[in-house]
Short mmCIF file of C-alpha atoms in Angstrom, two decimals:
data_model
loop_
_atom_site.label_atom_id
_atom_site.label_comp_id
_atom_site.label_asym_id
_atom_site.label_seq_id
_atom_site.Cartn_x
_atom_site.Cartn_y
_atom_site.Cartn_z
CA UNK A 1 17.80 55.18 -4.60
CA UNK A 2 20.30 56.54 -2.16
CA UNK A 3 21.92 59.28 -3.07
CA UNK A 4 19.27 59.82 -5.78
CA UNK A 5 17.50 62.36 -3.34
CA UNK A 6 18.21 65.94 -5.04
CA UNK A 7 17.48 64.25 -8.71
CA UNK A 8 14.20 62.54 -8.23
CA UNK A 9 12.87 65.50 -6.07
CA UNK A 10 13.61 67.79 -9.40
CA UNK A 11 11.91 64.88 -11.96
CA UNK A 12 9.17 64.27 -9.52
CA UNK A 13 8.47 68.55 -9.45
CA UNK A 14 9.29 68.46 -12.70
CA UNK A 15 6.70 65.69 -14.06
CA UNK A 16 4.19 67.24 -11.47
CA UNK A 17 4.42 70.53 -12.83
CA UNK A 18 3.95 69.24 -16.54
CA UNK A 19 0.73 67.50 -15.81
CA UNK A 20 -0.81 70.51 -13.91
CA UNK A 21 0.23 72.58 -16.84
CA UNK A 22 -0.98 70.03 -19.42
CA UNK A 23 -3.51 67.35 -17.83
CA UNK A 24 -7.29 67.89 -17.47
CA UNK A 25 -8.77 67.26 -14.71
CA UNK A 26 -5.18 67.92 -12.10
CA UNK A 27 -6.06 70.18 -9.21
CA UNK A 28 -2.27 69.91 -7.31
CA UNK A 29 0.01 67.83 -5.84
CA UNK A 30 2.83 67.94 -3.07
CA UNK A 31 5.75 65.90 -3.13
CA UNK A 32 6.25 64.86 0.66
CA UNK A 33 9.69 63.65 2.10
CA UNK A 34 9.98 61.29 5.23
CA UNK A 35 13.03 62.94 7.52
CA UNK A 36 12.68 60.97 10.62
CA UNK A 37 9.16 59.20 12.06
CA UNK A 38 6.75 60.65 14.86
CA UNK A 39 6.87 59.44 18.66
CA UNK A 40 2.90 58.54 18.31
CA UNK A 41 3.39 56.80 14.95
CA UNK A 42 6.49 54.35 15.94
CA UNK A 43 5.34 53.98 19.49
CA UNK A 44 8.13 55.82 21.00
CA UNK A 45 5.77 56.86 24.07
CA UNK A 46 5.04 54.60 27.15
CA UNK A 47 1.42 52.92 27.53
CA UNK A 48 0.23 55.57 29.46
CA UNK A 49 1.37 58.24 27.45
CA UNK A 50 -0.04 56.95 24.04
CA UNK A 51 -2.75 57.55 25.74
CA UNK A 52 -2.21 61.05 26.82
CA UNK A 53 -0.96 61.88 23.39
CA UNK A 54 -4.28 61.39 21.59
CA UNK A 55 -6.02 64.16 24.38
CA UNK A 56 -5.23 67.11 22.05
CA UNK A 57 -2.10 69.25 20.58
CA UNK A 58 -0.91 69.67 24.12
CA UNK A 59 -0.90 66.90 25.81
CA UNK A 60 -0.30 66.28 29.09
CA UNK A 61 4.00 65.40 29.86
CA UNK A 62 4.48 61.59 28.84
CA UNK A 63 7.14 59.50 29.32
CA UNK A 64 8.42 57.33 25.84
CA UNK A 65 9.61 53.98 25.91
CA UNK A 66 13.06 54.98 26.18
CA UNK A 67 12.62 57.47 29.51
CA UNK A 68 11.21 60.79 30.17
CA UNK A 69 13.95 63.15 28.21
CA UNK A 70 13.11 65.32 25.40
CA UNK A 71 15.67 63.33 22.74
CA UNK A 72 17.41 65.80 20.56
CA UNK A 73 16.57 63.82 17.05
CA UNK A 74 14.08 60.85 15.98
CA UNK A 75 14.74 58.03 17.78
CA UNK A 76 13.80 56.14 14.96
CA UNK A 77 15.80 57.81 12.02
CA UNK A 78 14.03 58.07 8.48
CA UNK A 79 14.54 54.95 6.15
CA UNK A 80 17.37 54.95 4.12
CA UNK A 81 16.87 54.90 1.23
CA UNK A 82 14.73 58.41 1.59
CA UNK A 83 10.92 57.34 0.91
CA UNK A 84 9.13 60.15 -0.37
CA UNK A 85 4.81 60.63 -0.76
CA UNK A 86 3.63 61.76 -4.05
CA UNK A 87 0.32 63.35 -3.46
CA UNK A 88 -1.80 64.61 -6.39
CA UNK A 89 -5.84 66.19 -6.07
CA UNK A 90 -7.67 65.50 -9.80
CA UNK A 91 -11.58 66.91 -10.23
CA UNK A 92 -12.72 63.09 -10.30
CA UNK A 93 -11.25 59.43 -10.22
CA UNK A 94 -12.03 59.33 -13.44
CA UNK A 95 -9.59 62.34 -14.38
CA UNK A 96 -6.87 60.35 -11.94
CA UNK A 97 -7.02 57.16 -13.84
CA UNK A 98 -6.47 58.89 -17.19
CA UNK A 99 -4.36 61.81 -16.34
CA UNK A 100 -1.87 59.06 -14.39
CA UNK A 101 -1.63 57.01 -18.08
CA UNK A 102 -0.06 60.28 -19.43
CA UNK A 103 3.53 59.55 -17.82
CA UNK A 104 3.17 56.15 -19.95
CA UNK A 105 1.26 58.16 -22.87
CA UNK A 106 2.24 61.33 -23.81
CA UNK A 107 6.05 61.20 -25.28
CA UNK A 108 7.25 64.17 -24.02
CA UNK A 109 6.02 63.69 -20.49
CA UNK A 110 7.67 60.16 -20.44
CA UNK A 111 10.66 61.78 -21.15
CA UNK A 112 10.40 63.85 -18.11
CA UNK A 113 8.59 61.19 -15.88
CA UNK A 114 11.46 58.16 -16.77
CA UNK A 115 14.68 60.14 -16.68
CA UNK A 116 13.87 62.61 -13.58
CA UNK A 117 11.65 59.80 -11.48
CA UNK A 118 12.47 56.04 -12.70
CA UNK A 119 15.58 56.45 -13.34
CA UNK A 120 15.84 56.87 -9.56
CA UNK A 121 13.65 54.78 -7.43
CA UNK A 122 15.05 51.84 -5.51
CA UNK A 123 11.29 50.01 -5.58
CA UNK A 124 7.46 50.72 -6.84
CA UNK A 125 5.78 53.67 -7.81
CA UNK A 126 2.78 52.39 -6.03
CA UNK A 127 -0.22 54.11 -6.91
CA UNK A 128 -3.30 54.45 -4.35
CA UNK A 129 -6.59 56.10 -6.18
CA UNK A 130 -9.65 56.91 -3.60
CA UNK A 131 -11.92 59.27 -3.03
CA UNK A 132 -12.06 60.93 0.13
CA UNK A 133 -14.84 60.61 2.06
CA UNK A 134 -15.39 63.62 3.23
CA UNK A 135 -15.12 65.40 -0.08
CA UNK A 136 -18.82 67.02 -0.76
CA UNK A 137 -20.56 64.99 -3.17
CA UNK A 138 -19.07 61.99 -2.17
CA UNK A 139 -20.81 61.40 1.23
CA UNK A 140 -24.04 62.55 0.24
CA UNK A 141 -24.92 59.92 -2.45
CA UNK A 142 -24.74 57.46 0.36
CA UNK A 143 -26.72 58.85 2.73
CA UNK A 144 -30.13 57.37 2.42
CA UNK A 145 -33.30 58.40 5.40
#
């Protein structure tokens, strides 16, 4: 919620750091705060330089949509209220799908988890489980000659 900011990021490090501590299976996490949104992500640049932007981490000069000055702050501000990206690494999907039931599980984690995170969201958690595809073991099962 707004103004929740400074007390979810503390339940959110807090619940994070309990599970890492206390979870099998948790390898880390970050806790990831939007601030403002990228010129190539919103479409801030002109046609011709969206596609200059994708030619490396120096692109050519571009123009954006809204002229050829270097603005001094996001032209498209960060959402209000502040969304935020909970990222956590576990050894397996299997250890994500039962270390996540903890927070519901384990008293003294829901504690943690429903006064320093709940108590302050406006909407969700929404909870995305995959398994990268480029993580080694993953790719190779599926590779068949």
């Amino acid at each position: 919620m707004d103004g929740h900011e400074e007390a979810f990021e503390k339940g959110a490090i807090e619940t994070l750091t309990w599970m890492k501590e206390n979870v099998p299976g948790m390898i880390g996490w970050m806790v990831m705060k939007q601030f403002g949104v990228s010129a190539i992500g919103s479409f801030q640049f002109d046609p011709k330089g969206m596609l200059k932007a994708t030619l490396g981490a120096n692109p050519p000069e571009y123009n954006t949509n809204y002229g050829s000055q270097v603005p001094d702050k996001p032209l498209i501000p960060g959402q209000k209220p502040t969304q935020y990206l909970v990222h956590m690494e576990w050894e397996s999907p299997e250890h994500a799908h039962m270390g996540i039931a903890h927070a519901m599980l384990d008293y003294e984690l829901r504690q943690i988890h429903n006064e320093g995170v709940l108590a302050h969201l406006d909407k969700g958690p929404y909870y995305m489980l995959f398994g990268p595809m480029m993580e080694q073991g993953q790719w190779r099962k599926k590779l068949v000659f």
